[in-house]
Amino acid sequence: MEAALGLLRRMPPKQSETALSALLSLLPQHSSDLLSQVDLPLQVLRDAESRNDFILCEYNRDADSYRSPWSNKYHPPLEDALYPSSELRKLEVEANDIFAIYRDQYYEGGISSVYMWEEDDSEGFVACFLIKKDGSKSGHGRRGCLEEGAWDAIHVIQVGPEEEEMAQYCLTSTIMLSLATDDEPSGKFGLSGSIRRQMKMELAVAEGHLCNMGRMIEELEGKLRNSLDQVYFGKTREMVCTLRPPAEIVQMRLPDS
């Protein structure tokens, strides 16, 4: 099981679904663990009633249907489906409106969805904040300039029960990035990978759960963006400049004749 998870963590996001299907056929006894611990690139569906797109994931799925956060209905329709309580549904609606503003300010477009549900064994709840940004030329991003490009952000927060006006928060964030260019100056180039981090905090609930969750997501996502810039783009730039140094650097290295 550990070897399978390690393999999936090292697979490019575009190939993770194929790799997961192969591992499920090899390890059917671990299917539930694999499906619950492996993050796949996010998919999108249109809610005809609200005329909004929403993101599909394991957290809004019941059988083969997916619940829309906008209309609170399953697509396709499903009988005896699971729904959040009325109080949690109100918080979910407010979170979707606020997170859409966050998405526009930080991503300048894209699709976002927020899902919430009660935990079975405690008085707390879990919230999942999702963002998908398509940066390709034909994508829904406002600055799409890549041949292919996708940014998938998954933030899952476990919120513990309130005790003395305090609550425990555990945030697990995953970022999946893939991009490809194909033009005359740079030629064909592809880069993809994923990164996951976790943050735990105990915060006062005086300002509400949404304020606390929003601050945690903003802080951790900023750290993940910096890590991606340093690890993926920084190392790639270093390798390219080493193998194919710019002309001005080559001239500096040439000895005087």
mmCIF file of C-alpha atoms in Angstrom:
data_model
loop_
_atom_site.group_PDB
_atom_site.id
_atom_site.type_symbol
_atom_site.label_atom_id
_atom_site.label_comp_id
_atom_site.label_asym_id
_atom_site.label_seq_id
_atom_site.Cartn_x
_atom_site.Cartn_y
_atom_site.Cartn_z
ATOM 1 C CA MET A 1 0.000 0.000 0.000
ATOM 2 C CA GLU A 2 2.792 2.441 0.887
ATOM 3 C CA ALA A 3 4.598 1.613 -2.362
ATOM 4 C CA ALA A 4 1.395 2.225 -4.354
ATOM 5 C CA LEU A 5 0.836 5.628 -2.720
ATOM 6 C CA GLY A 6 4.478 6.547 -3.291
ATOM 7 C CA LEU A 7 4.167 5.649 -6.965
ATOM 8 C CA LEU A 8 1.013 7.739 -7.398
ATOM 9 C CA ARG A 9 2.638 10.739 -5.713
ATOM 10 C CA ARG A 10 5.401 10.626 -8.332
ATOM 11 C CA MET A 11 3.122 10.325 -11.347
ATOM 12 C CA PRO A 12 2.286 13.400 -13.455
ATOM 13 C CA PRO A 13 -1.261 14.570 -12.635
ATOM 14 C CA LYS A 14 -2.416 13.903 -16.207
ATOM 15 C CA GLN A 15 -1.468 10.226 -15.846
ATOM 16 C CA SER A 16 -2.619 9.695 -12.256
ATOM 17 C CA GLU A 17 -6.101 8.473 -13.228
ATOM 18 C CA THR A 18 -4.634 5.789 -15.524
ATOM 19 C CA ALA A 19 -2.137 4.758 -12.848
ATOM 20 C CA LEU A 20 -4.879 4.583 -10.201
ATOM 21 C CA SER A 21 -7.036 2.337 -12.399
ATOM 22 C CA ALA A 22 -4.090 -0.018 -12.911
ATOM 23 C CA LEU A 23 -3.345 -0.144 -9.177
ATOM 24 C CA LEU A 24 -7.005 -0.803 -8.332
ATOM 25 C CA SER A 25 -6.946 -3.836 -10.596
ATOM 26 C CA LEU A 26 -3.727 -5.055 -8.940
ATOM 27 C CA LEU A 27 -4.784 -4.265 -5.349
ATOM 28 C CA PRO A 28 -8.582 -4.628 -5.155
ATOM 29 C CA GLN A 29 -8.367 -5.243 -1.392
ATOM 30 C CA HIS A 30 -7.016 -1.690 -0.940
ATOM 31 C CA SER A 31 -9.492 0.026 -3.266
ATOM 32 C CA SER A 32 -11.214 2.063 -0.544
ATOM 33 C CA ASP A 33 -7.903 3.301 0.887
ATOM 34 C CA LEU A 34 -6.552 4.237 -2.526
ATOM 35 C CA LEU A 35 -9.693 6.097 -3.560
ATOM 36 C CA SER A 36 -9.817 8.043 -0.289
ATOM 37 C CA GLN A 37 -6.130 9.020 -0.199
ATOM 38 C CA VAL A 38 -5.363 9.755 -3.842
ATOM 39 C CA ASP A 39 -6.256 13.130 -5.359
ATOM 40 C CA LEU A 40 -7.067 13.161 -9.075
ATOM 41 C CA PRO A 41 -7.287 16.152 -11.443
ATOM 42 C CA LEU A 42 -10.619 17.863 -10.923
ATOM 43 C CA GLN A 43 -13.500 17.519 -13.387
ATOM 44 C CA VAL A 44 -16.302 20.020 -14.060
ATOM 45 C CA LEU A 45 -20.046 19.624 -14.651
ATOM 46 C CA ARG A 46 -22.734 22.146 -15.579
ATOM 47 C CA ASP A 47 -25.680 22.735 -13.240
ATOM 48 C CA ALA A 48 -28.511 23.450 -15.665
ATOM 49 C CA GLU A 49 -30.817 24.819 -12.971
ATOM 50 C CA SER A 50 -28.447 27.458 -11.617
ATOM 51 C CA ARG A 51 -26.479 27.786 -14.881
ATOM 52 C CA ASN A 52 -23.208 27.498 -12.970
ATOM 53 C CA ASP A 53 -20.329 25.073 -13.346
ATOM 54 C CA PHE A 54 -19.328 23.025 -10.315
ATOM 55 C CA ILE A 55 -16.388 20.766 -9.546
ATOM 56 C CA LEU A 56 -16.657 16.993 -9.207
ATOM 57 C CA CYS A 57 -14.714 15.147 -6.523
ATOM 58 C CA GLU A 58 -15.052 12.361 -3.973
ATOM 59 C CA TYR A 59 -16.481 14.802 -1.417
ATOM 60 C CA ASN A 60 -19.680 15.607 -3.320
ATOM 61 C CA ARG A 61 -20.205 12.152 -4.825
ATOM 62 C CA ASP A 62 -22.849 9.637 -3.795
ATOM 63 C CA ALA A 63 -22.879 6.457 -5.905
ATOM 64 C CA ASP A 64 -22.496 7.758 -9.476
ATOM 65 C CA SER A 65 -24.102 11.160 -8.833
ATOM 66 C CA TYR A 66 -22.548 14.478 -7.827
ATOM 67 C CA ARG A 67 -24.155 17.203 -5.717
ATOM 68 C CA SER A 68 -24.064 20.783 -6.970
ATOM 69 C CA PRO A 69 -23.257 23.395 -4.292
ATOM 70 C CA TRP A 70 -25.429 25.927 -6.121
ATOM 71 C CA SER A 71 -28.745 24.078 -6.330
ATOM 72 C CA ASN A 72 -28.016 21.379 -3.709
ATOM 73 C CA LYS A 73 -29.240 18.755 -6.190
ATOM 74 C CA TYR A 74 -27.541 15.623 -7.466
ATOM 75 C CA HIS A 75 -26.645 15.096 -11.122
ATOM 76 C CA PRO A 76 -27.991 12.723 -12.281
ATOM 77 C CA PRO A 77 -30.876 12.674 -9.737
ATOM 78 C CA LEU A 78 -30.445 10.218 -6.881
ATOM 79 C CA GLU A 79 -32.930 8.902 -4.346
ATOM 80 C CA ASP A 80 -32.022 8.645 -0.650
ATOM 81 C CA ALA A 81 -28.924 10.781 -1.225
ATOM 82 C CA LEU A 82 -26.857 12.387 1.522
ATOM 83 C CA TYR A 83 -27.272 16.111 2.207
ATOM 84 C CA PRO A 84 -25.757 18.482 4.784
ATOM 85 C CA SER A 85 -27.971 19.709 7.613
ATOM 86 C CA SER A 86 -29.893 22.957 7.098
ATOM 87 C CA GLU A 87 -27.489 24.895 9.353
ATOM 88 C CA LEU A 88 -24.424 23.531 7.583
ATOM 89 C CA ARG A 89 -26.055 24.147 4.201
ATOM 90 C CA LYS A 90 -26.399 27.856 5.047
ATOM 91 C CA LEU A 91 -22.701 27.975 5.880
ATOM 92 C CA GLU A 92 -21.914 26.140 2.627
ATOM 93 C CA VAL A 93 -23.858 28.657 0.529
ATOM 94 C CA GLU A 94 -22.075 31.569 2.207
ATOM 95 C CA ALA A 95 -18.705 29.871 1.751
ATOM 96 C CA ASN A 96 -19.299 29.398 -1.991
ATOM 97 C CA ASP A 97 -20.107 33.086 -2.440
ATOM 98 C CA ILE A 98 -17.036 34.211 -0.483
ATOM 99 C CA PHE A 99 -14.699 31.691 -2.110
ATOM 100 C CA ALA A 100 -15.807 32.840 -5.579
ATOM 101 C CA ILE A 101 -14.516 36.321 -4.662
ATOM 102 C CA TYR A 102 -11.257 34.804 -3.403
ATOM 103 C CA ARG A 103 -10.912 32.867 -6.678
ATOM 104 C CA ASP A 104 -11.382 35.968 -8.821
ATOM 105 C CA GLN A 105 -8.921 38.034 -6.790
ATOM 106 C CA TYR A 106 -6.138 35.439 -6.737
ATOM 107 C CA TYR A 107 -6.754 33.500 -9.965
ATOM 108 C CA GLU A 108 -8.546 36.032 -12.179
ATOM 109 C CA GLY A 109 -11.074 33.445 -13.261
ATOM 110 C CA GLY A 110 -11.555 29.718 -13.010
ATOM 111 C CA ILE A 111 -14.147 27.580 -11.241
ATOM 112 C CA SER A 112 -14.581 27.079 -7.496
ATOM 113 C CA SER A 113 -16.806 24.914 -5.316
ATOM 114 C CA VAL A 114 -17.187 24.409 -1.563
ATOM 115 C CA TYR A 115 -18.737 21.324 0.041
ATOM 116 C CA MET A 116 -19.457 20.644 3.705
ATOM 117 C CA TRP A 117 -20.649 17.614 5.624
ATOM 118 C CA GLU A 118 -20.943 16.423 9.214
ATOM 119 C CA GLU A 119 -18.471 14.000 10.718
ATOM 120 C CA ASP A 120 -20.020 10.742 11.896
ATOM 121 C CA ASP A 121 -17.987 10.276 15.057
ATOM 122 C CA SER A 122 -17.869 13.830 16.443
ATOM 123 C CA GLU A 123 -19.773 17.088 16.710
ATOM 124 C CA GLY A 124 -17.516 18.796 14.195
ATOM 125 C CA PHE A 125 -17.717 19.025 10.409
ATOM 126 C CA VAL A 126 -15.510 18.888 7.331
ATOM 127 C CA ALA A 127 -15.263 21.454 4.539
ATOM 128 C CA CYS A 128 -13.688 21.033 1.120
ATOM 129 C CA PHE A 129 -12.652 24.107 -0.902
ATOM 130 C CA LEU A 130 -11.844 23.444 -4.574
ATOM 131 C CA ILE A 131 -10.431 25.621 -7.358
ATOM 132 C CA LYS A 132 -9.800 24.659 -10.972
ATOM 133 C CA LYS A 133 -8.076 27.070 -13.335
ATOM 134 C CA ASP A 134 -7.628 26.217 -17.010
ATOM 135 C CA GLY A 135 -4.798 28.349 -18.382
ATOM 136 C CA SER A 136 -4.782 26.966 -21.931
ATOM 137 C CA LYS A 137 -5.557 29.054 -24.992
ATOM 138 C CA SER A 138 -9.069 27.619 -25.198
ATOM 139 C CA GLY A 139 -9.658 27.546 -21.429
ATOM 140 C CA HIS A 140 -11.857 29.683 -19.209
ATOM 141 C CA GLY A 141 -8.898 31.552 -17.701
ATOM 142 C CA ARG A 142 -8.656 35.246 -18.464
ATOM 143 C CA ARG A 143 -4.976 35.000 -19.364
ATOM 144 C CA GLY A 144 -4.890 31.659 -21.141
ATOM 145 C CA CYS A 145 -1.687 31.618 -23.187
ATOM 146 C CA LEU A 146 -0.428 28.027 -22.820
ATOM 147 C CA GLU A 147 -0.956 25.159 -25.211
ATOM 148 C CA GLU A 148 -2.133 23.165 -22.186
ATOM 149 C CA GLY A 149 -2.304 24.296 -18.588
ATOM 150 C CA ALA A 150 -4.238 23.376 -15.449
ATOM 151 C CA TRP A 151 -4.101 24.311 -11.776
ATOM 152 C CA ASP A 152 -6.153 22.167 -9.371
ATOM 153 C CA ALA A 153 -6.295 23.178 -5.707
ATOM 154 C CA ILE A 154 -7.929 20.953 -3.075
ATOM 155 C CA HIS A 155 -8.252 22.216 0.520
ATOM 156 C CA VAL A 156 -9.900 19.904 3.069
ATOM 157 C CA ILE A 157 -10.469 21.299 6.580
ATOM 158 C CA GLN A 158 -11.570 19.258 9.571
ATOM 159 C CA VAL A 159 -13.236 21.465 12.171
ATOM 160 C CA GLY A 160 -13.507 20.113 15.701
ATOM 161 C CA PRO A 161 -16.322 20.833 18.159
ATOM 162 C CA GLU A 162 -16.292 24.188 19.933
ATOM 163 C CA GLU A 163 -14.866 24.171 23.458
ATOM 164 C CA GLU A 164 -14.690 27.379 25.485
ATOM 165 C CA GLU A 165 -15.150 29.445 22.293
ATOM 166 C CA MET A 166 -12.167 27.716 20.662
ATOM 167 C CA ALA A 167 -12.004 25.100 17.890
ATOM 168 C CA GLN A 168 -9.347 22.859 16.391
ATOM 169 C CA TYR A 169 -8.727 23.162 12.642
ATOM 170 C CA CYS A 170 -6.749 20.693 10.523
ATOM 171 C CA LEU A 171 -6.152 21.805 6.928
ATOM 172 C CA THR A 172 -4.744 19.483 4.251
ATOM 173 C CA SER A 173 -3.992 21.200 0.942
ATOM 174 C CA THR A 174 -3.002 19.656 -2.368
ATOM 175 C CA ILE A 175 -1.949 21.542 -5.492
ATOM 176 C CA MET A 176 -1.710 19.796 -8.880
ATOM 177 C CA LEU A 177 -0.048 21.715 -11.689
ATOM 178 C CA SER A 178 0.475 20.804 -15.341
ATOM 179 C CA LEU A 179 1.463 22.983 -18.271
ATOM 180 C CA ALA A 180 2.790 22.623 -21.800
ATOM 181 C CA THR A 181 3.988 25.078 -24.434
ATOM 182 C CA ASP A 182 4.593 24.614 -28.144
ATOM 183 C CA ASP A 183 5.872 27.632 -30.051
ATOM 184 C CA GLU A 184 8.810 28.531 -32.273
ATOM 185 C CA PRO A 185 11.001 30.462 -29.785
ATOM 186 C CA SER A 186 10.935 27.862 -26.985
ATOM 187 C CA GLY A 187 9.780 24.700 -28.753
ATOM 188 C CA LYS A 188 7.894 21.982 -26.917
ATOM 189 C CA PHE A 189 8.077 22.075 -23.130
ATOM 190 C CA GLY A 190 6.051 20.309 -20.435
ATOM 191 C CA LEU A 191 6.011 20.542 -16.649
ATOM 192 C CA SER A 192 3.710 18.808 -14.158
ATOM 193 C CA GLY A 193 3.652 17.769 -10.533
ATOM 194 C CA SER A 194 1.791 17.953 -7.246
ATOM 195 C CA ILE A 195 2.520 19.079 -3.714
ATOM 196 C CA ARG A 196 0.690 18.485 -0.421
ATOM 197 C CA ARG A 197 1.042 20.165 2.973
ATOM 198 C CA GLN A 198 -0.882 20.171 6.263
ATOM 199 C CA MET A 199 -1.546 22.852 8.873
ATOM 200 C CA LYS A 200 -3.125 22.558 12.320
ATOM 201 C CA MET A 201 -4.317 25.477 14.429
ATOM 202 C CA GLU A 202 -6.521 26.207 17.433
ATOM 203 C CA LEU A 203 -8.441 29.424 16.883
ATOM 204 C CA ALA A 204 -11.178 31.439 18.524
ATOM 205 C CA VAL A 205 -14.561 31.176 16.842
ATOM 206 C CA ALA A 206 -15.694 34.703 17.714
ATOM 207 C CA GLU A 207 -15.389 35.853 14.086
ATOM 208 C CA GLY A 208 -16.859 32.631 12.697
ATOM 209 C CA HIS A 209 -15.521 29.487 11.086
ATOM 210 C CA LEU A 210 -15.357 30.977 7.590
ATOM 211 C CA CYS A 211 -12.919 33.703 8.660
ATOM 212 C CA ASN A 212 -10.634 31.162 10.319
ATOM 213 C CA MET A 213 -10.769 28.722 7.413
ATOM 214 C CA GLY A 214 -10.201 31.493 4.877
ATOM 215 C CA ARG A 215 -7.085 32.779 6.647
ATOM 216 C CA MET A 216 -5.635 29.272 6.877
ATOM 217 C CA ILE A 217 -6.269 28.549 3.191
ATOM 218 C CA GLU A 218 -4.787 31.886 2.141
ATOM 219 C CA GLU A 219 -1.655 31.338 4.238
ATOM 220 C CA LEU A 220 -1.017 27.724 3.245
ATOM 221 C CA GLU A 221 -1.805 28.287 -0.427
ATOM 222 C CA GLY A 222 0.699 31.135 -0.498
ATOM 223 C CA LYS A 223 3.360 28.813 0.925
ATOM 224 C CA LEU A 224 2.496 26.151 -1.651
ATOM 225 C CA ARG A 225 2.774 28.646 -4.503
ATOM 226 C CA ASN A 226 6.207 29.706 -3.260
ATOM 227 C CA SER A 227 7.300 26.065 -2.968
ATOM 228 C CA LEU A 228 6.153 25.326 -6.508
ATOM 229 C CA ASP A 229 7.995 28.374 -7.790
ATOM 230 C CA GLN A 230 11.220 27.365 -6.030
ATOM 231 C CA VAL A 231 11.087 23.607 -6.590
ATOM 232 C CA TYR A 232 9.551 23.213 -10.044
ATOM 233 C CA PHE A 233 10.236 26.468 -11.865
ATOM 234 C CA GLY A 234 13.454 27.303 -10.010
ATOM 235 C CA LYS A 235 15.052 23.901 -10.573
ATOM 236 C CA THR A 236 13.833 23.752 -14.175
ATOM 237 C CA ARG A 237 15.286 27.205 -14.879
ATOM 238 C CA GLU A 238 18.580 26.147 -13.308
ATOM 239 C CA MET A 239 18.780 22.988 -15.424
ATOM 240 C CA VAL A 240 17.864 24.771 -18.670
ATOM 241 C CA CYS A 241 20.394 27.540 -18.064
ATOM 242 C CA THR A 242 23.059 24.923 -17.311
ATOM 243 C CA LEU A 243 22.372 22.840 -20.427
ATOM 244 C CA ARG A 244 21.543 25.763 -22.720
ATOM 245 C CA PRO A 245 23.066 28.917 -21.278
ATOM 246 C CA PRO A 246 21.978 32.251 -22.777
ATOM 247 C CA ALA A 247 24.241 33.743 -25.442
ATOM 248 C CA GLU A 248 25.484 36.556 -23.204
ATOM 249 C CA ILE A 249 26.664 34.072 -20.578
ATOM 250 C CA VAL A 250 28.463 32.000 -23.224
ATOM 251 C CA GLN A 251 30.309 35.096 -24.414
ATOM 252 C CA MET A 252 31.387 35.856 -20.853
ATOM 253 C CA ARG A 253 32.830 32.347 -20.492
ATOM 254 C CA LEU A 254 34.815 32.413 -23.747
ATOM 255 C CA PRO A 255 38.529 33.209 -23.225
ATOM 256 C CA ASP A 256 40.015 36.246 -24.877
ATOM 257 C CA SER A 257 41.771 35.371 -28.168
#
